Amino acid sequence: MNQEQFEEICFQIITFAGEARSSFVEALRHAKDADKSKARELLAEGSRHLIQAEKVHMQLIQQEAAGETVQVKMILTHAEDLMMSADTIHVLCEELISLL
């Protein structure tokens, strides 16, 4: 994998994880306004984005498992951090929305 392909994967993770996080935060706002239906819709949308981020991330894991070197650069660290924070927010959103 060349540098351009590596960066493309990182930007895809950032995009999908960012979209997921935004959907989850908006879901919480709708839950706060007692719009449980819209909150669940946004939760599902965010989940789809998060799954896409995880699928793209899996490409790097598979590459490393195949014995290829995966560079650890700031852009990858940022992408993984964003993906993990989106995952954490997802879990919290599900729990909070289920309390309604």
CSV table of N, CA, C and O in Angstrom, one decimal:
chain,number,residue,atom,x,y,z
A,1,MET,N,0.9,-1.2,0.0
A,1,MET,CA,0.0,0.0,0.0
A,1,MET,C,0.9,1.2,0.0
A,1,MET,O,1.8,1.4,0.8
A,2,ASN,N,0.6,2.1,-0.9
A,2,ASN,CA,1.4,3.4,-1.0
A,2,ASN,C,0.8,4.4,0.0
A,2,ASN,O,-0.2,4.2,0.6
A,3,GLN,N,1.6,5.5,0.1
A,3,GLN,CA,1.2,6.6,1.0
A,3,GLN,C,-0.2,7.2,0.7
A,3,GLN,O,-1.0,7.4,1.6
A,4,GLU,N,-0.5,7.3,-0.6
A,4,GLU,CA,-1.8,7.9,-1.0
A,4,GLU,C,-2.9,7.0,-0.6
A,4,GLU,O,-4.0,7.4,-0.1
A,5,GLN,N,-2.8,5.7,-0.8
A,5,GLN,CA,-3.8,4.7,-0.4
A,5,GLN,C,-4.0,4.7,1.1
A,5,GLN,O,-5.1,4.6,1.6
A,6,PHE,N,-2.9,4.7,1.9
A,6,PHE,CA,-2.9,4.8,3.3
A,6,PHE,C,-3.7,6.0,3.8
A,6,PHE,O,-4.6,5.9,4.7
A,7,GLU,N,-3.4,7.1,3.2
A,7,GLU,CA,-4.1,8.4,3.7
A,7,GLU,C,-5.6,8.3,3.3
A,7,GLU,O,-6.4,8.8,4.1
A,8,GLU,N,-5.9,7.7,2.2
A,8,GLU,CA,-7.3,7.6,1.7
A,8,GLU,C,-8.1,6.7,2.7
A,8,GLU,O,-9.2,7.1,3.1
A,9,ILE,N,-7.5,5.7,3.2
A,9,ILE,CA,-8.1,4.8,4.2
A,9,ILE,C,-8.3,5.6,5.5
A,9,ILE,O,-9.4,5.5,6.1
A,10,CYS,N,-7.3,6.3,5.9
A,10,CYS,CA,-7.4,7.1,7.1
A,10,CYS,C,-8.5,8.2,7.0
A,10,CYS,O,-9.4,8.3,7.9
A,11,PHE,N,-8.6,8.8,5.9
A,11,PHE,CA,-9.7,9.8,5.7
A,11,PHE,C,-11.0,9.2,5.6
A,11,PHE,O,-12.0,9.8,6.1
A,12,GLN,N,-11.1,8.0,5.1
A,12,GLN,CA,-12.4,7.3,5.1
A,12,GLN,C,-12.9,7.0,6.5
A,12,GLN,O,-14.0,7.2,6.9
A,13,ILE,N,-12.0,6.5,7.3
A,13,ILE,CA,-12.3,6.2,8.7
A,13,ILE,C,-12.7,7.5,9.4
A,13,ILE,O,-13.8,7.5,10.1
A,14,ILE,N,-12.0,8.6,9.2
A,14,ILE,CA,-12.3,9.9,9.8
A,14,ILE,C,-13.7,10.3,9.4
A,14,ILE,O,-14.5,10.8,10.2
A,15,THR,N,-14.0,10.2,8.1
A,15,THR,CA,-15.3,10.7,7.6
A,15,THR,C,-16.4,9.8,8.2
A,15,THR,O,-17.4,10.4,8.7
A,16,PHE,N,-16.3,8.5,8.1
A,16,PHE,CA,-17.4,7.7,8.6
A,16,PHE,C,-17.6,7.8,10.1
A,16,PHE,O,-18.7,7.9,10.6
A,17,ALA,N,-16.5,7.8,10.9
A,17,ALA,CA,-16.6,7.9,12.3
A,17,ALA,C,-17.1,9.3,12.7
A,17,ALA,O,-17.9,9.4,13.7
A,18,GLY,N,-16.7,10.3,12.0
A,18,GLY,CA,-17.2,11.7,12.3
A,18,GLY,C,-18.7,11.8,12.0
A,18,GLY,O,-19.5,12.4,12.8
A,19,GLU,N,-19.2,11.2,10.9
A,19,GLU,CA,-20.6,11.1,10.7
A,19,GLU,C,-21.4,10.3,11.7
A,19,GLU,O,-22.5,10.7,12.2
A,20,ALA,N,-20.8,9.2,12.2
A,20,ALA,CA,-21.4,8.4,13.2
A,20,ALA,C,-21.6,9.3,14.5
A,20,ALA,O,-22.6,9.3,15.1
A,21,ARG,N,-20.5,9.9,14.9
A,21,ARG,CA,-20.5,10.7,16.1
A,21,ARG,C,-21.5,11.8,16.0
A,21,ARG,O,-22.3,12.0,17.0
A,22,SER,N,-21.6,12.5,14.9
A,22,SER,CA,-22.6,13.5,14.7
A,22,SER,C,-24.0,13.0,14.8
A,22,SER,O,-24.9,13.6,15.5
A,23,SER,N,-24.3,11.8,14.3
A,23,SER,CA,-25.6,11.2,14.3
A,23,SER,C,-25.9,10.9,15.8
A,23,SER,O,-27.1,11.1,16.2
A,24,PHE,N,-25.0,10.4,16.5
A,24,PHE,CA,-25.2,10.0,17.9
A,24,PHE,C,-25.5,11.2,18.8
A,24,PHE,O,-26.4,11.2,19.6
A,25,VAL,N,-24.8,12.3,18.6
A,25,VAL,CA,-25.0,13.5,19.4
A,25,VAL,C,-26.4,14.1,19.0
A,25,VAL,O,-27.1,14.5,19.9
A,26,GLU,N,-26.7,14.0,17.8
A,26,GLU,CA,-28.1,14.5,17.4
A,26,GLU,C,-29.2,13.6,17.9
A,26,GLU,O,-30.2,14.1,18.3
A,27,ALA,N,-28.9,12.4,18.0
A,27,ALA,CA,-29.9,11.4,18.6
A,27,ALA,C,-30.1,11.8,20.0
A,27,ALA,O,-31.3,11.8,20.5
A,28,LEU,N,-29.1,12.1,20.8
A,28,LEU,CA,-29.2,12.5,22.2
A,28,LEU,C,-30.1,13.8,22.3
A,28,LEU,O,-30.9,13.9,23.2
A,29,ARG,N,-29.9,14.7,21.4
A,29,ARG,CA,-30.6,16.0,21.4
A,29,ARG,C,-32.1,15.7,21.2
A,29,ARG,O,-33.0,16.3,21.8
A,30,HIS,N,-32.4,14.8,20.3
A,30,HIS,CA,-33.8,14.4,20.0
A,30,HIS,C,-34.4,13.7,21.2
A,30,HIS,O,-35.6,13.8,21.5
A,31,ALA,N,-33.6,12.8,21.8
A,31,ALA,CA,-34.1,12.1,23.0
A,31,ALA,C,-34.4,13.1,24.1
A,31,ALA,O,-35.4,12.9,24.8
A,32,LYS,N,-33.5,14.1,24.3
A,32,LYS,CA,-33.8,15.1,25.3
A,32,LYS,C,-35.1,15.8,25.1
A,32,LYS,O,-35.8,16.2,26.0
A,33,ASP,N,-35.5,16.0,23.8
A,33,ASP,CA,-36.7,16.6,23.4
A,33,ASP,C,-37.9,15.7,23.4
A,33,ASP,O,-39.0,16.0,22.9
A,34,ALA,N,-37.7,14.5,23.9
A,34,ALA,CA,-38.7,13.4,23.9
A,34,ALA,C,-39.1,12.9,22.6
A,34,ALA,O,-40.2,12.4,22.4
A,35,ASP,N,-38.3,13.1,21.6
A,35,ASP,CA,-38.6,12.5,20.2
A,35,ASP,C,-37.8,11.2,20.1
A,35,ASP,O,-36.8,11.1,19.4
A,36,LYS,N,-38.4,10.2,20.7
A,36,LYS,CA,-37.7,8.9,20.8
A,36,LYS,C,-37.6,8.3,19.4
A,36,LYS,O,-36.6,7.6,19.1
A,37,SER,N,-38.6,8.4,18.6
A,37,SER,CA,-38.6,7.9,17.2
A,37,SER,C,-37.4,8.4,16.4
A,37,SER,O,-36.6,7.7,15.8
A,38,LYS,N,-37.2,9.7,16.4
A,38,LYS,CA,-36.1,10.4,15.6
A,38,LYS,C,-34.8,10.0,16.3
A,38,LYS,O,-33.8,9.8,15.6
A,39,ALA,N,-34.8,9.9,17.6
A,39,ALA,CA,-33.5,9.5,18.3
A,39,ALA,C,-33.1,8.1,17.8
A,39,ALA,O,-31.9,7.9,17.5
A,40,ARG,N,-34.0,7.2,17.8
A,40,ARG,CA,-33.7,5.8,17.4
A,40,ARG,C,-33.3,5.8,15.9
A,40,ARG,O,-32.4,5.0,15.5
A,41,GLU,N,-33.9,6.6,15.1
A,41,GLU,CA,-33.5,6.7,13.6
A,41,GLU,C,-32.1,7.2,13.5
A,41,GLU,O,-31.3,6.6,12.7
A,42,LEU,N,-31.7,8.2,14.2
A,42,LEU,CA,-30.4,8.7,14.2
A,42,LEU,C,-29.4,7.8,14.8
A,42,LEU,O,-28.2,7.7,14.3
A,43,LEU,N,-29.8,7.0,15.8
A,43,LEU,CA,-28.9,6.0,16.4
A,43,LEU,C,-28.6,4.9,15.3
A,43,LEU,O,-27.4,4.5,15.2
A,44,ALA,N,-29.6,4.5,14.6
A,44,ALA,CA,-29.4,3.5,13.5
A,44,ALA,C,-28.5,4.0,12.4
A,44,ALA,O,-27.6,3.3,11.9
A,45,GLU,N,-28.7,5.3,12.1
A,45,GLU,CA,-27.9,5.9,11.0
A,45,GLU,C,-26.4,6.0,11.5
A,45,GLU,O,-25.5,5.7,10.7
A,46,GLY,N,-26.2,6.4,12.7
A,46,GLY,CA,-24.9,6.5,13.2
A,46,GLY,C,-24.2,5.1,13.3
A,46,GLY,O,-23.0,5.0,13.0
A,47,SER,N,-25.0,4.1,13.6
A,47,SER,CA,-24.5,2.7,13.7
A,47,SER,C,-24.0,2.3,12.3
A,47,SER,O,-22.9,1.6,12.2
A,48,ARG,N,-24.7,2.6,11.3
A,48,ARG,CA,-24.3,2.3,9.9
A,48,ARG,C,-23.0,2.9,9.5
A,48,ARG,O,-22.1,2.3,9.0
A,49,HIS,N,-22.9,4.2,9.9
A,49,HIS,CA,-21.6,4.9,9.6
A,49,HIS,C,-20.4,4.3,10.4
A,49,HIS,O,-19.3,4.2,9.9
A,50,LEU,N,-20.7,4.0,11.7
A,50,LEU,CA,-19.6,3.4,12.5
A,50,LEU,C,-19.2,2.0,11.9
A,50,LEU,O,-18.0,1.7,11.9
A,51,ILE,N,-20.1,1.2,11.5
A,51,ILE,CA,-19.8,-0.1,10.8
A,51,ILE,C,-18.9,0.2,9.6
A,51,ILE,O,-18.0,-0.6,9.4
A,52,GLN,N,-19.3,1.2,8.8
A,52,GLN,CA,-18.4,1.5,7.6
A,52,GLN,C,-17.0,1.9,8.0
A,52,GLN,O,-16.0,1.4,7.4
A,53,ALA,N,-16.9,2.7,9.1
A,53,ALA,CA,-15.5,3.0,9.6
A,53,ALA,C,-14.8,1.8,10.0
A,53,ALA,O,-13.6,1.7,9.7
A,54,GLU,N,-15.4,0.9,10.7
A,54,GLU,CA,-14.8,-0.3,11.2
A,54,GLU,C,-14.4,-1.2,10.1
A,54,GLU,O,-13.3,-1.8,10.1
A,55,LYS,N,-15.2,-1.3,9.0
A,55,LYS,CA,-14.8,-2.1,7.8
A,55,LYS,C,-13.6,-1.6,7.2
A,55,LYS,O,-12.7,-2.3,6.7
A,56,VAL,N,-13.5,-0.2,7.0
A,56,VAL,CA,-12.3,0.4,6.4
A,56,VAL,C,-11.1,0.1,7.3
A,56,VAL,O,-10.0,-0.2,6.8
A,57,HIS,N,-11.3,0.3,8.6
A,57,HIS,CA,-10.2,0.1,9.5
A,57,HIS,C,-9.7,-1.4,9.4
A,57,HIS,O,-8.5,-1.6,9.6
A,58,MET,N,-10.6,-2.3,9.2
A,58,MET,CA,-10.2,-3.7,9.1
A,58,MET,C,-9.3,-4.0,8.0
A,58,MET,O,-8.4,-4.9,8.1
A,59,GLN,N,-9.3,-3.1,7.0
A,59,GLN,CA,-8.3,-3.3,5.9
A,59,GLN,C,-6.9,-3.2,6.4
A,59,GLN,O,-6.0,-3.9,6.0
A,60,LEU,N,-6.7,-2.2,7.3
A,60,LEU,CA,-5.3,-2.0,7.8
A,60,LEU,C,-5.0,-3.2,8.7
A,60,LEU,O,-3.8,-3.7,8.7
A,61,ILE,N,-5.9,-3.7,9.5
A,61,ILE,CA,-5.7,-4.8,10.4
A,61,ILE,C,-5.3,-6.1,9.6
A,61,ILE,O,-4.4,-6.8,9.9
A,62,GLN,N,-6.1,-6.3,8.5
A,62,GLN,CA,-5.8,-7.4,7.6
A,62,GLN,C,-4.4,-7.3,6.9
A,62,GLN,O,-3.7,-8.3,6.8
A,63,GLN,N,-4.1,-6.1,6.6
A,63,GLN,CA,-2.8,-5.9,5.9
A,63,GLN,C,-1.7,-6.3,6.9
A,63,GLN,O,-0.7,-6.9,6.5
A,64,GLU,N,-1.8,-5.8,8.1
A,64,GLU,CA,-0.8,-6.1,9.1
A,64,GLU,C,-0.8,-7.6,9.4
A,64,GLU,O,0.3,-8.2,9.6
A,65,ALA,N,-1.9,-8.2,9.5
A,65,ALA,CA,-2.0,-9.7,9.8
A,65,ALA,C,-1.3,-10.5,8.6
A,65,ALA,O,-0.8,-11.6,8.9
A,66,ALA,N,-1.3,-9.9,7.4
A,66,ALA,CA,-0.7,-10.6,6.3
A,66,ALA,C,0.8,-10.4,6.3
A,66,ALA,O,1.5,-10.8,5.4
A,67,GLY,N,1.3,-9.7,7.3
A,67,GLY,CA,2.8,-9.5,7.4
A,67,GLY,C,3.3,-8.2,6.8
A,67,GLY,O,4.5,-7.9,6.8
A,68,GLU,N,2.4,-7.4,6.2
A,68,GLU,CA,2.8,-6.1,5.7
A,68,GLU,C,2.9,-5.1,6.8
A,68,GLU,O,2.1,-5.1,7.8
A,69,THR,N,3.7,-4.1,6.6
A,69,THR,CA,3.9,-3.1,7.7
A,69,THR,C,2.8,-2.0,7.5
A,69,THR,O,2.6,-1.5,6.4
A,70,VAL,N,2.2,-1.7,8.6
A,70,VAL,CA,1.3,-0.5,8.6
A,70,VAL,C,1.9,0.6,9.4
A,70,VAL,O,2.3,0.4,10.6
A,71,GLN,N,2.1,1.7,8.8
A,71,GLN,CA,2.7,2.9,9.4
A,71,GLN,C,1.8,3.4,10.5
A,71,GLN,O,0.6,3.5,10.2
A,72,VAL,N,2.4,3.8,11.6
A,72,VAL,CA,1.6,4.5,12.6
A,72,VAL,C,1.9,5.9,12.5
A,72,VAL,O,3.0,6.3,12.9
A,73,LYS,N,1.0,6.7,12.0
A,73,LYS,CA,1.2,8.1,11.8
A,73,LYS,C,0.1,8.9,12.5
A,73,LYS,O,-0.9,8.3,12.9
A,74,MET,N,0.3,10.2,12.7
A,74,MET,CA,-0.7,10.9,13.4
A,74,MET,C,-2.1,10.8,12.8
A,74,MET,O,-3.1,10.8,13.5
A,75,ILE,N,-2.2,10.8,11.5
A,75,ILE,CA,-3.5,10.7,10.8
A,75,ILE,C,-4.2,9.4,11.2
A,75,ILE,O,-5.4,9.4,11.4
A,76,LEU,N,-3.5,8.3,11.3
A,76,LEU,CA,-4.1,7.0,11.7
A,76,LEU,C,-4.5,7.1,13.2
A,76,LEU,O,-5.6,6.6,13.6
A,77,THR,N,-3.6,7.7,14.0
A,77,THR,CA,-4.0,7.8,15.4
A,77,THR,C,-5.2,8.7,15.6
A,77,THR,O,-6.1,8.3,16.4
A,78,HIS,N,-5.3,9.7,14.8
A,78,HIS,CA,-6.5,10.6,14.9
A,78,HIS,C,-7.8,9.8,14.4
A,78,HIS,O,-8.8,9.8,15.1
A,79,ALA,N,-7.6,9.0,13.3
A,79,ALA,CA,-8.8,8.3,12.8
A,79,ALA,C,-9.2,7.2,13.8
A,79,ALA,O,-10.4,7.1,14.0
A,80,GLU,N,-8.3,6.5,14.4
A,80,GLU,CA,-8.7,5.5,15.4
A,80,GLU,C,-9.3,6.1,16.7
A,80,GLU,O,-10.2,5.6,17.2
A,81,ASP,N,-8.7,7.3,17.1
A,81,ASP,CA,-9.3,8.0,18.2
A,81,ASP,C,-10.7,8.4,18.0
A,81,ASP,O,-11.6,8.2,18.8
A,82,LEU,N,-11.0,9.0,16.8
A,82,LEU,CA,-12.3,9.4,16.4
A,82,LEU,C,-13.3,8.2,16.4
A,82,LEU,O,-14.4,8.3,16.9
A,83,MET,N,-12.8,7.1,15.8
A,83,MET,CA,-13.6,5.9,15.7
A,83,MET,C,-14.0,5.4,17.1
A,83,MET,O,-15.1,5.0,17.4
A,84,MET,N,-13.0,5.3,18.0
A,84,MET,CA,-13.2,4.8,19.4
A,84,MET,C,-14.2,5.8,20.2
A,84,MET,O,-15.0,5.3,20.9
A,85,SER,N,-14.0,7.1,20.0
A,85,SER,CA,-14.9,8.0,20.7
A,85,SER,C,-16.3,7.8,20.2
A,85,SER,O,-17.3,7.9,21.0
A,86,ALA,N,-16.5,7.6,18.9
A,86,ALA,CA,-17.8,7.4,18.3
A,86,ALA,C,-18.4,6.1,18.9
A,86,ALA,O,-19.6,6.1,19.2
A,87,ASP,N,-17.6,5.1,19.0
A,87,ASP,CA,-18.1,3.8,19.6
A,87,ASP,C,-18.5,4.0,21.0
A,87,ASP,O,-19.6,3.5,21.4
A,88,THR,N,-17.8,4.8,21.8
A,88,THR,CA,-18.2,5.0,23.2
A,88,THR,C,-19.5,5.8,23.3
A,88,THR,O,-20.4,5.5,24.1
A,89,ILE,N,-19.6,6.9,22.4
A,89,ILE,CA,-20.8,7.7,22.4
A,89,ILE,C,-22.0,6.8,22.0
A,89,ILE,O,-23.1,6.9,22.5
A,90,HIS,N,-21.8,5.9,21.1
A,90,HIS,CA,-22.8,5.0,20.6
A,90,HIS,C,-23.4,4.2,21.8
A,90,HIS,O,-24.6,4.1,22.0
A,91,VAL,N,-22.5,3.6,22.5
A,91,VAL,CA,-22.9,2.8,23.7
A,91,VAL,C,-23.7,3.6,24.7
A,91,VAL,O,-24.8,3.2,25.2
A,92,LEU,N,-23.2,4.8,25.0
A,92,LEU,CA,-23.9,5.7,25.9
A,92,LEU,C,-25.2,6.1,25.4
A,92,LEU,O,-26.2,6.1,26.2
A,93,CYS,N,-25.3,6.4,24.1
A,93,CYS,CA,-26.6,6.8,23.5
A,93,CYS,C,-27.6,5.7,23.6
A,93,CYS,O,-28.8,6.0,24.0
A,94,GLU,N,-27.2,4.5,23.3
A,94,GLU,CA,-28.2,3.4,23.4
A,94,GLU,C,-28.7,3.2,24.8
A,94,GLU,O,-29.9,3.0,25.0
A,95,GLU,N,-27.8,3.3,25.8
A,95,GLU,CA,-28.3,3.2,27.2
A,95,GLU,C,-29.2,4.4,27.6
A,95,GLU,O,-30.2,4.1,28.2
A,96,LEU,N,-28.8,5.6,27.2
A,96,LEU,CA,-29.6,6.7,27.6
A,96,LEU,C,-31.0,6.7,27.0
A,96,LEU,O,-32.0,7.0,27.6
A,97,ILE,N,-31.0,6.4,25.7
A,97,ILE,CA,-32.3,6.4,24.9
A,97,ILE,C,-33.2,5.3,25.4
A,97,ILE,O,-34.4,5.4,25.5
A,98,SER,N,-32.6,4.2,25.8
A,98,SER,CA,-33.4,3.0,26.3
A,98,SER,C,-34.1,3.4,27.7
A,98,SER,O,-35.1,2.8,28.1
A,99,LEU,N,-33.6,4.4,28.4
A,99,LEU,CA,-34.2,4.9,29.6
A,99,LEU,C,-35.5,5.7,29.4
A,99,LEU,O,-36.3,5.8,30.3
A,100,LEU,N,-35.7,6.1,28.2
A,100,LEU,CA,-36.9,6.9,27.9
A,100,LEU,C,-38.2,6.1,27.9
A,100,LEU,O,-38.2,5.0,27.4
